Amino acid sequence: MTATLIDGKAFAAKVREQVAGHVTRLKEEHGITPGLAVVLVGEDPASQVYVRSKGKQTVESGMNSYEHKMDADTSEADLLAVIDQLNNDPAVHGILVQLPLPGHLNEDLIINSIAPEKDVDGFHISNVGLLGTGQKSMVPCTPLGCLMMLRDYHGSISGMNAVVIGRSNIVGKPMAQLLLNDSATVTIAHSRTKDLPGVVKQADIVVAAVGRPEMVPGDWIKEGATVIDVGINRIERDGKNKLVGDVDFESASKVAGAITPVPGGVGPMTIACLLANTVTACCRANGLAEPEGLTA
Ligand code: NAD
């Protein structure tokens, strides 16, 4: 391997430490404890794991964690009533509704019922619009984590060619917007892109967010490029279960200048950024200065 490893696990630990420091200051100097409410509808096993992990890390950073578990057949009206109650609860600074929701619930309607200033996932249409116009917003956690790692590694990414593979609302599109806001020249590639290898080869920065195991081989990568691998794919290899990214780490790490591993890259940064967003939301709600380095 020749590429520098961008260690998301270590970086996330640093972000959590910063968050905990801000929480201590908020408590000691202002008597405020930030609070994050997570709403889980149904019993999707992966979602249960995520929610447990979010709650645990919220408490570890000194914040209050509120969990609302609701049955899989919860009605839209009942879910909206819980969100309304959280919107109006001054002890709750961040609200996250764990996705995906059961099929009978309208995800867009639910997400857009969260008060935008408490929308720590950054999925509310107002936050999407604010980000798109370069205004202060709540920024989706996974792309925010990717941006933090890129800024840390490069200092400035201004003028660099960035290719984002994937155009989802939760990763690809906000990632492209963040890169653009930092003055990169941005291309969004997707399933209909022609000559994807040729497009990726132009990139100084590649962010892969597709959900296809190891689909980006090393020979698509420009020598010295920075590769951020968002993909989390569970595969079976040599009779064992394994997590791999969207990038073929072995071949890509021989060409790239820097690369995030899977696991231990983008993944740990996502929850760390959720905690960061909650502190940011709490500071904004109380008219206090925002924590530096934890926002876009
Ligand atoms: P998604 O399914 O919503 O979007 C995938 C995107 O990939 C689509 O826009 C599609 O156009 C594009 N695509 C599909 N096939 C393609 C192809 N052959 N060539 C080029 N583009 C193609 O997925 P998502 O929610 O954006 O997630 C993407 C990946 O990131 C998944 O593996 C997911 O598990 C992972 N993820 C990780 C984190 C994290 O915390 N690390 C967070 C969110 C998502």
XYZ file of C-alpha atoms and ligand atoms in Angstrom:
340
model
C 0.000 0.000 0.000
C 1.288 3.451 -0.864
C -1.721 5.646 -0.017
C -1.985 7.449 3.311
C -4.742 5.897 5.386
C -7.359 8.426 6.497
C -8.315 6.967 9.851
C -12.000 7.765 10.400
C -12.107 5.908 13.676
C -9.376 8.071 15.220
C -10.829 11.228 13.641
C -14.296 10.417 14.998
C -12.828 9.940 18.483
C -11.309 13.433 18.180
C -14.648 14.917 17.085
C -16.439 13.198 19.992
C -13.831 14.609 22.379
C -14.434 18.113 21.013
C -18.190 17.596 21.342
C -17.804 16.448 24.953
C -15.709 19.561 25.686
C -18.434 21.833 24.310
C -21.085 19.943 26.268
C -19.121 20.445 29.486
C -18.837 24.177 28.767
C -22.557 24.445 27.964
C -23.381 22.773 31.264
C -20.884 24.647 33.436
C -21.149 28.118 31.925
C -24.799 28.175 30.840
C -26.537 25.401 32.781
C -27.689 23.822 29.499
C -27.490 20.128 28.624
C -27.948 19.405 24.908
C -30.570 16.739 24.203
C -31.003 14.416 21.231
C -34.260 12.552 20.608
C -34.252 9.524 18.338
C -37.520 8.085 17.061
C -37.558 4.482 15.906
C -40.651 3.032 14.251
C -40.718 -0.748 13.916
C -38.115 -3.383 14.582
C -35.701 -3.305 11.669
C -32.608 -5.014 13.166
C -30.047 -2.708 11.501
C -31.995 0.373 12.635
C -32.141 -0.974 16.189
C -28.341 -1.343 16.205
C -27.874 2.215 14.872
C -30.307 3.682 17.398
C -28.624 1.871 20.315
C -25.241 3.093 19.181
C -26.473 6.680 18.761
C -28.040 6.664 22.237
C -24.898 5.251 23.847
C -22.580 7.796 22.217
C -24.964 10.651 23.022
C -24.835 9.787 26.729
C -21.053 9.212 26.629
C -20.571 12.734 25.304
C -22.527 14.129 28.277
C -25.765 14.907 26.448
C -29.274 13.727 27.233
C -30.604 10.962 25.010
C -34.337 10.433 24.515
C -35.510 7.322 22.709
C -39.032 6.925 21.350
C -39.743 3.398 20.171
C -43.004 3.004 18.293
C -44.753 -0.062 16.858
C -44.293 -0.940 13.188
C -48.002 -0.256 12.549
C -47.914 3.218 14.149
C -50.195 5.607 12.283
C -48.894 8.732 10.583
C -51.000 10.850 12.965
C -49.438 9.231 16.054
C -45.909 9.676 14.708
C -46.619 13.301 13.783
C -47.948 13.879 17.318
C -44.673 12.606 18.845
C -42.629 14.821 16.515
C -44.815 17.801 17.391
C -44.246 17.170 21.083
C -40.455 16.968 20.526
C -40.511 20.116 18.371
C -42.040 21.948 21.328
C -39.832 20.451 24.035
C -37.076 22.947 24.992
C -34.930 20.126 26.441
C -34.704 18.542 22.978
C -32.266 20.275 20.622
C -31.977 17.562 17.988
C -34.580 15.189 16.548
C -33.757 12.220 14.373
C -36.339 9.897 12.872
C -34.537 6.680 12.004
C -34.948 5.748 8.331
C -36.193 3.734 6.578
C -39.739 4.060 7.903
C -42.327 1.305 7.385
C -43.889 1.549 3.905
C -47.261 2.984 5.005
C -45.599 6.141 6.362
C -44.747 9.052 4.060
C -41.052 9.703 4.730
C -40.981 13.161 3.134
C -44.016 14.289 5.130
C -42.527 12.976 8.391
C -39.077 14.492 7.847
C -40.565 17.836 6.858
C -42.628 17.905 10.058
C -39.441 18.137 12.163
C -38.604 21.722 13.171
C -35.766 22.599 10.721
C -33.544 23.958 13.501
C -33.818 20.581 15.320
C -33.348 18.508 12.147
C -29.896 17.115 13.026
C -29.992 14.755 10.022
C -30.234 17.784 7.724
C -32.909 16.145 5.549
C -35.679 18.749 6.006
C -36.467 20.548 2.756
C -35.553 23.899 4.387
C -32.105 22.635 5.312
C -31.623 21.209 1.809
C -32.501 24.641 0.391
C -30.267 26.497 2.846
C -27.312 24.223 2.035
C -28.006 24.602 -1.680
C -27.859 28.381 -1.396
C -24.741 28.365 0.791
C -26.576 29.507 3.916
C -26.269 28.293 7.482
C -28.131 24.978 7.774
C -28.108 21.614 9.479
C -25.864 19.453 7.291
C -26.415 15.704 6.704
C -24.048 13.762 8.954
C -22.319 11.400 6.518
C -21.312 14.055 3.961
C -20.329 16.399 6.819
C -17.981 13.687 8.118
C -16.477 13.253 4.641
C -15.964 17.018 4.337
C -14.261 17.206 7.748
C -11.803 14.484 6.726
C -11.098 16.166 3.381
C -10.529 19.559 5.022
C -8.297 17.987 7.630
C -6.200 16.155 5.050
C -5.992 18.873 2.380
C -6.474 22.091 4.313
C -8.284 23.641 1.353
C -10.008 21.753 -1.469
C -10.630 24.936 -3.465
C -10.184 24.363 -7.204
C -9.777 20.601 -6.930
C -11.693 18.281 -9.254
C -14.113 16.223 -7.197
C -16.238 13.368 -8.497
C -19.091 12.095 -6.328
C -20.418 8.707 -7.427
C -24.070 8.420 -6.346
C -26.842 11.003 -6.278
C -28.912 10.056 -3.240
C -30.528 12.753 -1.116
C -28.734 11.568 2.002
C -25.172 11.265 0.688
C -24.426 12.031 -2.973
C -26.308 15.301 -3.489
C -25.447 17.003 -0.166
C -21.832 15.830 -0.559
C -21.620 17.484 -3.964
C -23.150 20.653 -2.537
C -20.634 20.775 0.324
C -17.714 20.278 -2.059
C -19.091 23.027 -4.285
C -19.522 25.351 -1.283
C -15.815 24.740 -0.569
C -15.047 25.769 -4.178
C -14.169 22.371 -5.630
C -15.124 21.697 -9.250
C -17.753 19.023 -8.823
C -19.105 16.251 -11.022
C -21.924 14.009 -9.844
C -21.804 10.575 -11.445
C -24.603 8.002 -11.187
C -25.997 4.824 -12.673
C -26.595 6.460 -16.081
C -23.203 8.175 -16.331
C -21.367 7.353 -19.556
C -17.729 6.293 -19.275
C -17.660 6.245 -15.470
C -14.006 5.076 -15.404
C -13.029 8.080 -17.567
C -14.988 10.475 -15.340
C -13.461 9.092 -12.137
C -9.964 9.263 -13.674
C -10.276 13.093 -13.817
C -10.825 13.367 -10.084
C -8.425 14.723 -7.478
C -11.097 13.696 -4.959
C -13.360 10.675 -5.396
C -16.314 10.157 -3.063
C -17.966 6.796 -3.705
C -21.532 6.440 -2.351
C -23.171 3.739 -4.428
C -23.777 0.608 -2.372
C -22.007 -1.832 -4.728
C -19.179 -3.874 -3.252
C -15.743 -2.878 -4.589
C -17.113 -1.513 -7.871
C -14.384 1.145 -8.218
C -11.088 -0.562 -9.075
C -7.655 1.014 -8.683
C -7.197 1.557 -12.407
C -10.098 4.082 -12.424
C -8.263 6.228 -9.871
C -5.904 9.047 -10.842
C -2.437 8.689 -9.349
C -2.325 10.523 -6.014
C -6.095 11.169 -5.755
C -7.904 11.211 -2.413
C -10.539 8.500 -2.131
C -13.414 8.689 0.353
C -15.340 5.439 0.420
C -18.842 5.839 1.858
C -20.122 2.404 0.825
C -20.923 -0.198 3.451
C -21.488 -3.575 1.847
C -21.747 -6.902 3.588
C -20.256 -9.734 1.537
C -19.186 -13.308 2.093
C -15.566 -14.106 1.284
C -13.665 -17.280 2.078
C -16.680 -18.460 4.066
C -16.619 -15.369 6.277
C -18.859 -12.296 6.494
C -16.966 -9.153 5.657
C -17.671 -5.422 5.307
C -16.312 -3.799 2.172
C -16.717 -0.391 0.578
C -17.647 0.693 -2.917
C -13.936 0.948 -3.749
C -11.620 -1.994 -4.216
C -9.316 -1.015 -1.362
C -6.440 -3.291 -2.302
C -5.926 -1.991 -5.845
C -7.034 1.603 -5.123
C -4.656 2.036 -2.193
C -1.726 1.343 -4.536
C -2.651 4.329 -6.742
C -4.413 6.816 -4.465
C -2.599 9.449 -2.425
C -4.972 8.935 0.499
C -7.895 6.627 1.145
C -10.473 5.834 3.825
C -10.821 2.168 4.805
C -14.073 0.236 5.268
C -14.737 -0.337 8.082
C -13.067 2.433 10.082
C -13.390 5.299 7.598
C -16.570 7.252 6.942
C -18.768 5.013 9.135
C -17.568 6.176 12.580
C -17.653 9.811 11.434
C -21.401 9.691 10.818
C -22.492 9.341 14.459
C -19.732 11.722 15.578
C -21.220 14.326 13.224
C -24.705 13.639 14.572
C -23.412 14.554 18.033
C -21.669 17.609 16.559
C -24.915 18.691 14.877
C -26.792 18.338 18.169
C -24.320 20.630 19.945
C -24.537 23.085 17.043
C -28.359 23.034 17.196
C -28.236 23.579 20.965
C -25.877 26.564 20.639
C -28.046 28.115 17.917
C -31.230 27.578 19.957
C -29.649 29.444 22.860
C -28.067 32.231 20.826
C -24.553 31.058 21.691
C -21.456 30.941 19.474
C -21.261 27.752 17.438
C -18.512 25.263 18.135
C -15.678 25.870 15.702
C -14.668 23.098 13.321
C -17.814 21.047 13.895
C -19.974 22.611 11.201
C -19.703 23.093 7.449
P -28.742 4.920 -2.637
O -29.069 3.525 -3.047
O -29.797 5.828 -2.171
O -28.010 5.635 -3.857
C -27.045 4.989 -4.624
C -26.623 5.857 -5.774
O -25.650 5.142 -6.538
C -27.748 6.222 -6.725
O -27.789 7.610 -6.838
C -27.372 5.578 -8.063
O -27.581 6.433 -9.172
C -25.900 5.316 -7.908
N -25.524 4.096 -8.631
C -26.114 2.892 -8.555
N -25.482 2.026 -9.379
C -24.484 2.707 -9.955
C -23.485 2.368 -10.902
N -23.388 1.158 -11.402
N -22.618 3.323 -11.283
C -22.691 4.580 -10.772
N -23.608 4.944 -9.868
C -24.500 4.022 -9.467
O -27.561 4.766 -1.565
P -27.051 5.754 -0.392
O -28.060 5.806 0.667
O -26.530 7.016 -0.992
O -25.822 4.898 0.137
C -24.720 4.562 -0.689
C -23.785 3.661 0.085
O -23.292 4.380 1.215
C -24.426 2.396 0.659
O -23.451 1.365 0.653
C -24.749 2.762 2.081
O -24.777 1.655 2.940
C -23.584 3.660 2.391
N -23.836 4.635 3.465
C -22.915 4.730 4.430
C -23.078 5.638 5.452
C -22.021 5.738 6.496
O -22.278 6.174 7.598
N -20.792 5.396 6.188
C -24.204 6.455 5.490
C -25.126 6.377 4.450
C -24.928 5.455 3.420
